[in-house]
């Protein structure tokens, strides 16, 4: 294959003419296509950045809400413990008060029963004394005599 300088020049002229024609016809369309593509990419990048910032803000809000919920939970636990302690103290106080009342009632009943037992023993002693006195005197002692003897025996008037 022979290379002739005329063929090379014609090929170069064809390339230059083709380049000029393509540039005149297609260059504006290619530049516009690339500019639109660059604008879309930039818009998508801006939108992605905006969404990232929104996501970070939401993440921060959620963290704050979680912290608030945890703090409220701790507060509720403290309040529950305090209420339980107050309630237990109240129950203990009521129980102690009831126990004191029961003890004082029991002491009063004991004192009454002691007094009653003392009176019963006095009556028995009186009856025994009356029997002894009647045997000694061999006569019947009246109730009045009996009361007088009992009073003098126990130091009552």
XYZ file of N, CA and C in Angstrom, residues 29-88:
180
model
N -25.410 20.826 21.689
C -26.220 19.775 22.314
C -25.425 18.996 23.369
N -24.193 18.701 23.081
C -23.352 17.961 24.031
C -23.081 18.818 25.262
N -22.748 20.108 25.034
C -22.489 21.005 26.165
C -23.743 21.139 27.024
N -24.912 21.320 26.397
C -26.167 21.447 27.141
C -26.457 20.147 27.913
N -26.253 18.984 27.282
C -26.465 17.697 27.936
C -25.561 17.554 29.158
N -24.280 17.923 28.983
C -23.343 17.828 30.100
C -23.687 18.812 31.214
N -24.146 20.017 30.849
C -24.536 21.008 31.862
C -25.760 20.520 32.630
N -26.741 19.936 31.906
C -27.926 19.404 32.585
C -27.548 18.249 33.510
N -26.678 17.410 33.018
C -26.244 16.276 33.839
C -25.509 16.777 35.080
N -24.649 17.776 34.911
C -23.923 18.340 36.043
C -24.907 18.955 37.041
N -25.938 19.642 36.558
C -26.948 20.238 37.439
C -27.722 19.167 38.197
N -28.094 18.067 37.497
C -28.810 16.973 38.171
C -27.946 16.340 39.252
N -26.698 16.095 38.931
C -25.791 15.471 39.899
C -25.606 16.392 41.099
N -25.419 17.691 40.804
C -25.240 18.646 41.899
C -26.504 18.721 42.746
N -27.691 18.725 42.120
C -28.957 18.746 42.849
C -29.122 17.508 43.728
N -28.763 16.354 43.157
C -28.850 15.123 43.932
C -27.876 15.134 45.103
N -26.694 15.686 44.884
C -25.705 15.782 45.965
C -26.221 16.722 47.060
N -26.781 17.882 46.640
C -27.341 18.822 47.615
C -28.490 18.178 48.392
N -29.350 17.459 47.654
C -30.482 16.782 48.292
C -29.984 15.722 49.275
N -28.953 14.986 48.885
C -28.387 13.962 49.769
C -27.800 14.602 51.024
N -27.119 15.730 50.866
C -26.549 16.437 52.017
C -27.662 16.937 52.939
N -28.707 17.484 52.326
C -29.839 17.978 53.100
C -30.489 16.834 53.890
N -30.670 15.703 53.239
C -31.255 14.544 53.917
C -30.344 14.026 55.021
N -29.042 14.064 54.788
C -28.098 13.638 55.819
C -28.202 14.534 57.041
N -28.278 15.861 56.799
C -28.405 16.800 57.917
C -29.719 16.590 58.664
N -30.796 16.350 57.919
C -32.086 16.078 58.558
C -32.016 14.795 59.386
N -31.352 13.782 58.842
C -31.214 12.514 59.560
C -30.410 12.707 60.842
N -29.351 13.513 60.770
C -28.559 13.788 61.968
C -29.387 14.535 63.005
N -30.194 15.509 62.545
C -31.053 16.247 63.469
C -32.074 15.314 64.117
N -32.684 14.449 63.310
C -33.646 13.483 63.862
C -32.963 12.530 64.840
N -31.761 12.120 64.486
C -31.010 11.234 65.371
C -30.764 11.924 66.721
N -30.380 13.195 66.674
C -30.168 13.951 67.909
C -31.456 14.071 68.712
N -32.572 14.348 68.034
C -33.856 14.457 68.729
C -34.236 13.134 69.374
N -34.042 12.037 68.641
C -34.377 10.729 69.189
C -33.505 10.412 70.397
N -32.225 10.758 70.309
C -31.346 10.530 71.464
C -31.818 11.324 72.669
N -32.213 12.587 72.452
C -32.720 13.401 73.561
C -33.995 12.800 74.133
N -34.883 12.343 73.254
C -36.130 11.731 73.724
C -35.833 10.466 74.530
N -34.895 9.680 74.048
C -34.526 8.457 74.774
C -33.950 8.814 76.140
N -33.090 9.830 76.184
C -32.526 10.261 77.463
C -33.630 10.745 78.392
N -34.589 11.531 77.846
C -35.696 12.016 78.663
C -36.538 10.860 79.192
N -36.790 9.877 78.336
C -37.583 8.718 78.759
C -36.841 7.938 79.841
N -35.537 7.767 79.648
C -34.753 7.061 80.658
C -34.758 7.828 81.972
N -34.623 9.153 81.906
C -34.638 9.976 83.119
C -36.002 9.889 83.805
N -37.077 9.948 82.995
C -38.413 9.817 83.585
C -38.576 8.447 84.235
N -38.031 7.419 83.597
C -38.092 6.079 84.181
C -37.359 6.020 85.518
N -36.166 6.642 85.568
C -35.426 6.681 86.840
C -36.208 7.474 87.885
N -36.810 8.609 87.466
C -37.613 9.399 88.398
C -38.800 8.597 88.919
N -39.441 7.869 88.003
C -40.595 7.070 88.416
C -40.165 5.967 89.391
N -38.998 5.390 89.149
C -38.498 4.370 90.069
C -38.208 4.968 91.444
N -37.588 6.171 91.446
C -37.312 6.829 92.729
C -38.612 7.159 93.445
N -39.597 7.687 92.696
C -40.882 8.020 93.299
C -41.568 6.774 93.826
N -41.505 5.691 93.058
C -42.130 4.442 93.496
C -41.470 3.927 94.770
N -40.140 3.992 94.809
C -39.438 3.554 96.009
C -39.799 4.429 97.198
N -39.867 5.752 96.955
C -40.220 6.667 98.043
C -41.640 6.384 98.532
N -42.563 6.181 97.596
C -43.944 5.881 97.988
C -44.013 4.561 98.743
N -43.258 3.573 98.260
C -43.248 2.275 98.941
C -42.686 2.416 100.348
N -41.612 3.204 100.490
C -41.040 3.438 101.817
C -42.034 4.159 102.709
N -42.702 5.186 102.163
C -43.699 5.910 102.943
C -44.834 4.986 103.360
N -45.277 4.168 102.415
C -46.377 3.245 102.699
C -45.966 2.224 103.752
N -44.732 1.711 103.629
C -44.275 0.742 104.630
C -44.136 1.403 105.997
